[in-house]
Amino acid sequence: MFIDTAKIFVKSGDGGHGAVSFRREKYVPLGGPDGGDGGDGGDVILVADKNMTTLLDFTYRRKYAAERGIDGTGSKCYGKDGENLYIKVPMGTIIRDEESKKIMADLSHNGDEYVVCKGGKGGKGNAKFTTPTRQAPNFAEPGMPGEEGYILLELKLLADVGLLGFPNVGKSTLLSKVSKAKPKIANYHFTTLKPNLGVVALGGISPFVIADIPGIIEGAAEGVGLGLDFLRHIERTRVLIHVVDISGIEGRDPIEDFIKINEELKRYSVKLWDRPQIVAANKSDMLYDEETFKNFESKVREMGYDKIFKISAATGEGVEPLLKEAARLLSEIPVTDLEISEEERFIREEKRFTHEIRVEDNVYIIEGTFVDRLLLAVNVNDPDSLRYFHKVLRNKGIIDELVAMGIEDGDLVRLNDFEFEFLL
């Protein structure tokens, strides 16, 4: 089975919480704070692996989470960092953000890595909050939450040469003759429902990878038939071999077919349409009128294509010169990575803690991720901790916001389950 797209959920590890601890030893009953920091959460990292060929594994497992950082402890012992989670994907995998559909990374080379979710930073222990005026802080910092979300994996084949053409023109037969690939071959349309790859190793030329890609029909650029699945895979090829049934035994016009395929390529991508293209006039062994080929060759040359080979994939006639020309072209074309435009590229936003203030029944309610994090760090029963709490509110600008909204002394302020009377 060939699977070339997948949707998975990934989550990096949360940071461990800092510890609230005080040194207690014999003869040192009132030792200072010694709470250690929490460990950082593990990252989720995708790695390109040359031994993988499909995204099939991701149909069975769809959720991946890295380890959480360990909480800090007393004696200034820092928590252990969470282990990074490495997820192997095939070479040629494109990672997209599921929400925006923008490209996060293109893992086209063996060993390429991309950190798709960064682990949360560990929180500071109370030992880090001592000041000349605050000798025994009874609070610590919570760990930062890890990142999470859905991503889309999209596999684009890393073939040097792509075979294109309408269904049943002989692409699979040609692949089976020039490589050890064993594609399913039969005399009906859309036999090839998945891409097949083979390695061409011919004396006197450098080996190259050739892909027989699912047949294309009119409307493929809009997703008709196998549509975009077909076009996605030929996007990475450096040379295209356009196979045409020159015999016309199925009642098709080879010139018309040739034009339609190129129109679909141009509609999908001008760069793809402009790629070097070799024309393989196949099934020549079944050609009854030589004028048919001459007419085809003449019209194709008028369109600007001068590399035209009369072949028979079934008998092998003309195949070797075709492959040698493909190898020659490959030697002149450098391997390049997939171009990602600025509009397509995903920009990772820095994680920010947010809040909003609303008034309900004369109570000023503060909500948001900032509130959740602050309350985790505060011990509301400790005076030092409360002073730290009010300092954070002032530094964040929340006190000024409340004043601007008309709050007065004695009005209630609520943060989740914690309420207090406002005093300026």
C-alpha positions as a printed Julia matrix, in Angstrom:
424×3 Matrix{Float64}:
   0.0    0.0     0.0
   1.24   3.48   -0.87
   0.13   6.25    1.47
   1.26   9.76    0.55
  -0.67  12.02    2.93
  -1.32  11.87    6.68
  -2.69  14.05    9.47
  -1.24  13.61   12.95
  -1.44  15.33   16.35
   1.86  16.29   17.98
   2.58  17.67   21.44
   5.9   18.61   22.99
   6.56  18.06   26.68
   5.49  20.6    29.29
   8.23  22.12   31.39
   8.64  20.8    34.93
   7.59  23.03   37.83
  10.12  24.77   40.02
  10.22  23.56   43.63
   9.35  25.42   46.82
  11.78  24.09   49.4
  13.83  25.33   52.37
  17.09  23.99   53.7
  16.55  22.11   56.95
  19.56  20.57   58.66
  20.71  19.86   62.18
  21.79  23.11   63.79
  20.37  25.01   60.76
  16.64  25.11   61.53
  15.98  28.23   59.43
  18.03  27.58   56.32
  17.37  29.53   53.16
  15.3   28.5    50.1
  16.78  25.66   48.06
  14.07  24.76   45.56
  15.51  23.6    42.24
  14.33  24.44   38.72
  12.11  22.15   36.71
  13.45  20.4    33.61
  12.61  21.5    30.08
  10.0   19.51   28.16
  11.07  17.35   25.22
  10.81  18.55   21.61
   8.95  16.74   18.84
  11.36  16.38   15.92
  10.63  14.95   12.46
  13.55  13.22   10.73
  13.85  12.15    7.08
  14.79   8.46    6.82
  15.9    6.91    3.53
  14.6    3.5     4.65
  10.98   4.69    4.73
   9.0    4.87    1.51
   5.41   5.62    2.58
   3.42   7.35    5.3
   1.57   4.12    6.05
   2.69   4.03    9.71
   0.73   7.19   10.4
  -2.59   5.54    9.54
  -2.2    3.33   12.62
  -0.85   5.89   15.07
  -1.99   9.48   14.89
  -0.97  11.02   18.23
   2.61  11.7    19.3
   3.75  13.32   22.55
   7.22  14.03   23.91
   8.16  13.62   27.59
   7.35  16.22   30.2
  10.19  17.83   32.13
  10.62  16.55   35.71
   9.76  18.92   38.55
  12.59  20.42   40.58
  13.21  19.27   44.17
  14.93  20.52   47.32
  18.67  20.91   47.83
  18.68  22.9    44.57
  18.21  19.69   42.58
  17.12  20.48   39.04
  14.53  18.29   37.35
  15.59  16.16   34.39
  14.76  17.41   30.9
  12.13  15.41   29.03
  13.39  13.17   26.22
  12.96  14.51   22.7
  10.6   12.51   20.5
  12.0   11.71   17.05
   9.46  10.76   14.37
  10.84   9.19   11.2
   9.31  10.16    7.85
  10.29   9.31    4.25
  12.62  11.59    2.32
  10.56  14.04    0.3
   8.04  14.68    3.09
   6.57  18.16    3.3
   5.24  19.27    6.7
   2.29  21.66    6.72
   0.5   23.45    9.52
  -3.0   21.94    9.52
  -4.78  25.21   10.29
  -3.1   27.55    7.81
  -1.97  24.86    5.32
   1.38  26.68    5.09
   4.63  24.75    4.67
   6.68  24.34    7.84
   9.54  22.31    6.35
  10.63  20.23    3.35
  12.61  17.17    4.45
  14.14  16.14    1.14
  17.53  14.75    2.25
  18.36  11.78    4.45
  18.82  12.95    8.03
  17.07  16.31    7.57
  15.4   17.35   10.83
  12.7   19.83   11.82
  11.52  20.71   15.33
   7.78  20.81   14.81
   6.95  21.44   18.49
   9.35  22.98   21.0
   9.24  21.73   24.57
   8.11  24.04   27.36
  10.8   25.66   29.48
  11.15  24.45   33.07
  10.02  26.77   35.86
  12.42  28.38   38.33
  12.57  27.12   41.9
  12.1   29.44   44.87
  15.88  29.68   45.32
  15.91  31.92   42.21
  13.45  34.42   43.72
  15.49  35.53   46.72
  16.27  39.24   46.95
  17.81  41.41   49.69
  14.29  42.2    50.89
  12.74  38.79   50.18
  14.83  36.2    51.96
  12.33  33.33   52.08
  10.12  33.29   48.96
   7.34  30.76   49.4
   6.57  30.45   45.73
   8.15  29.08   42.55
   7.59  29.35   38.83
   5.48  26.76   37.0
   6.79  25.06   33.89
   5.83  26.5    30.52
   3.32  24.42   28.55
   4.57  22.62   25.46
   3.31  23.33   21.96
   0.65  21.15   20.37
  -1.46  20.91   17.27
  -2.24  18.99   14.12
   0.18  18.83   11.21
  -0.21  17.49    7.68
   2.42  15.23    6.14
   2.62  15.15    2.36
   5.01  12.86    0.5
   6.42  13.93   -2.85
   8.47  11.3    -4.61
  12.17  11.9    -5.04
  12.44  10.59   -8.57
  14.87  11.99  -11.16
  12.62  11.19  -14.12
   8.82  11.13  -14.16
   6.74   9.25  -16.71
   3.61  11.14  -17.63
   0.8   10.53  -20.04
  -2.8    9.45  -20.21
  -3.83   6.12  -18.64
  -3.0    2.97  -20.57
  -0.35   4.5   -22.86
   2.34   2.07  -21.67
   4.11   3.84  -18.82
   4.03   0.82  -16.51
   5.25  -1.45  -19.29
   8.16   0.9   -19.98
   9.09   1.03  -16.28
   9.06  -2.77  -16.03
  11.37  -3.05  -19.05
  13.97  -0.51  -17.95
  14.16  -1.38  -14.22
  13.46  -4.17  -11.77
  10.19  -2.56  -10.7
   7.15  -4.83  -11.03
   4.14  -2.58  -11.51
   0.72  -4.11  -12.07
   0.03  -4.1   -15.82
  -3.28  -4.74  -17.51
  -5.25  -3.49  -20.5
  -7.64  -1.22  -18.66
  -7.59   2.36  -17.52
  -6.14   3.48  -14.19
  -4.27   0.24  -13.54
  -1.68   2.37  -11.74
  -3.32   3.81   -8.65
  -0.08   4.53   -6.83
   3.36   5.72   -7.97
   5.9    3.03   -8.8
   9.63   3.68   -8.66
  12.48   1.86  -10.37
  16.21   2.37  -10.79
  17.54   2.51  -14.35
  21.04   1.01  -14.51
  22.25   0.93  -18.11
  25.83   0.48  -19.28
  27.58   3.76  -20.02
  25.22   6.01  -18.02
  24.83   6.95  -14.37
  21.91   5.18  -12.65
  18.81   7.26  -12.03
  15.41   6.84  -10.41
  12.37   6.78  -12.65
   8.75   6.98  -11.48
   5.63   5.73  -13.2
   3.01   8.09  -11.83
  -0.79   7.59  -11.87
  -2.46   8.57  -15.13
  -3.69  12.1   -15.67
  -6.92  13.22  -17.29
  -8.45  16.58  -18.19
  -9.16  18.68  -15.11
  -6.32  17.17  -13.09
  -5.12  20.66  -12.06
  -8.49  21.09  -10.31
  -8.26  17.64   -8.71
 -10.34  15.65  -11.22
  -9.56  11.92  -11.25
  -6.24  11.25   -9.56
  -5.55  14.93  -10.27
  -3.46  16.69   -7.69
  -2.13  13.35   -6.4
  -0.48  12.9    -9.79
   0.83  16.44  -10.08
   2.23  16.46   -6.54
   4.65  13.67   -7.35
   6.05  14.97  -10.63
   6.81  18.31   -8.97
  10.22  17.08   -7.77
  11.36  15.37  -10.97
  14.08  17.03  -13.05
  13.15  15.48  -16.4
   9.79  14.35  -17.75
   9.26  11.56  -20.26
   5.91  12.16  -21.91
   4.58   8.8   -23.13
   2.04   8.94  -25.94
   0.15   6.06  -27.58
   1.12   6.64  -31.2
  -0.84   3.62  -32.47
  -4.25   5.17  -31.83
  -5.75   1.69  -31.4
  -8.08   2.97  -28.67
  -9.41   5.7   -30.93
  -7.43   8.5   -29.25
  -5.61  11.25  -31.13
  -1.94  11.32  -29.95
  -1.54  15.03  -30.81
  -4.67  15.94  -28.87
  -3.56  13.86  -25.87
  -0.12  15.47  -25.89
  -1.62  18.98  -25.89
  -4.12  18.2   -23.11
  -1.48  16.8   -20.76
   0.74  19.86  -21.21
  -2.2   22.17  -20.66
  -2.83  20.49  -17.3
   0.83  20.87  -16.36
   0.81  24.55  -17.24
  -2.38  25.2   -15.28
  -0.9   23.53  -12.21
   2.58  25.04  -12.38
   4.39  26.98  -15.1
   7.72  25.79  -13.68
   6.56  22.18  -14.05
   5.37  22.79  -17.61
   8.73  24.38  -18.45
  10.7   21.35  -17.24
  12.78  19.44  -19.86
  10.46  17.01  -21.59
  11.31  14.0   -23.76
   8.52  12.69  -25.95
   8.2    8.89  -26.21
   5.91   7.86  -29.07
   5.04   4.39  -27.71
   3.38   1.3   -29.2
   5.19   1.81  -32.5
   5.04  -1.98  -33.04
   1.28  -1.61  -33.47
   1.53   1.33  -35.87
   0.03   0.55  -39.26
   0.72   3.84  -41.02
   4.2    5.4   -40.77
   2.74   8.74  -41.8
   0.98   8.88  -38.42
   4.3    9.11  -36.58
   5.78  11.57  -39.08
   2.75  13.82  -38.72
   2.93  13.58  -34.92
   6.67  14.32  -34.88
   6.23  17.34  -37.14
   3.48  18.92  -35.03
   5.3   18.27  -31.73
   8.44  19.94  -33.08
   6.33  22.95  -34.08
   5.32  23.21  -30.41
   8.99  23.47  -29.43
   9.75  19.89  -28.38
  12.71  18.46  -30.29
  13.51  15.33  -28.26
  11.14  12.79  -29.8
  11.74   9.04  -29.73
   9.76   6.38  -31.52
   9.66   3.4   -29.15
   7.93   0.17  -28.26
   8.0   -0.56  -24.54
   6.74  -4.08  -25.27
   9.57  -5.04  -27.67
  12.26  -2.68  -26.39
  12.68  -0.89  -29.72
  14.1    2.63  -29.29
  14.11   2.43  -25.47
  17.91   2.56  -24.97
  18.43   5.84  -26.89
  15.52   7.31  -24.92
  17.14   6.42  -21.58
  20.54   7.7   -22.65
  19.04  11.04  -23.58
  17.31  11.21  -20.16
  20.63  10.47  -18.43
  22.37  13.15  -20.48
  19.81  15.76  -19.49
  20.06  14.76  -15.82
  23.82  15.26  -15.91
  23.22  18.89  -16.92
  20.47  19.69  -14.42
  21.46  20.2   -10.76
  19.38  18.74   -7.96
  17.48  21.56   -6.25
  15.23  21.65   -3.2
  11.57  22.47   -3.51
  11.08  26.24   -3.73
   8.82  27.62   -1.0
   7.45  31.11   -1.54
   7.09  33.57    1.34
   3.29  33.27    1.05
   3.5   29.48    1.48
   6.08  29.43    4.3
   4.86  28.91    7.86
   6.14  31.45   10.39
   6.36  30.17   13.94
   4.88  32.71   16.33
   6.43  33.25   19.73
   4.21  31.84   22.45
   2.58  34.64   24.41
   0.41  34.56   27.5
  -2.7   36.64   27.0
  -5.46  38.05   29.17
  -8.72  39.94   28.9
 -10.73  41.9    31.45
 -14.52  42.14   31.61
 -16.98  43.51   34.16
 -19.88  41.4    35.35
 -22.16  42.4    38.28
 -19.57  44.99   39.41
 -16.87  42.29   39.56
 -13.76  42.79   37.42
 -12.98  39.38   35.92
  -9.51  38.72   34.51
  -9.19  35.63   32.29
  -6.65  34.06   29.95
  -3.52  31.97   29.8
  -1.57  34.63   31.7
  -3.93  34.22   34.67
  -3.62  30.43   34.69
   0.15  30.63   34.73
   0.34  33.35   37.4
  -1.93  31.51   39.83
   0.18  28.37   39.5
   3.16  30.37   40.78
   1.42  32.07   43.7
   0.76  30.91   47.21
  -2.18  33.13   48.18
  -1.7   32.36   51.87
   1.85  33.73   51.94
   2.43  37.52   52.27
   5.68  37.45   50.25
   3.97  35.5    47.51
   1.07  37.96   47.4
   3.48  40.88   47.11
   5.07  39.11   44.14
   1.56  38.56   42.72
   0.71  42.29   42.88
   4.1   43.22   41.41
   3.46  40.98   38.39
   0.0   42.52   37.88
   1.51  46.0    37.93
   4.42  45.12   35.62
   2.02  43.47   33.17
  -0.02  46.7    33.05
  -3.17  45.07   34.43
  -3.46  47.5    37.35
  -3.38  50.41   34.9
  -6.03  48.7    32.74
  -8.32  48.26   35.73
  -7.93  51.92   36.7
  -8.68  52.99   33.12
 -11.85  50.88   33.24
 -13.02  52.83   36.32
 -12.28  50.42   39.15
 -12.43  51.88   42.65
 -11.02  50.87   46.01
 -13.04  48.03   47.49
 -14.28  46.66   44.15
 -13.89  42.91   43.69
 -11.35  41.45   41.25
 -11.59  37.78   40.25
  -8.93  35.59   38.66
 -10.39  32.12   38.13
 -11.36  31.0    41.67
  -9.27  33.65   43.47
 -10.95  36.92   44.5
  -9.56  40.01   46.25
 -10.59  43.58   47.01
  -8.86  46.19   44.9
  -6.72  48.74   46.74
  -4.66  51.2    44.74
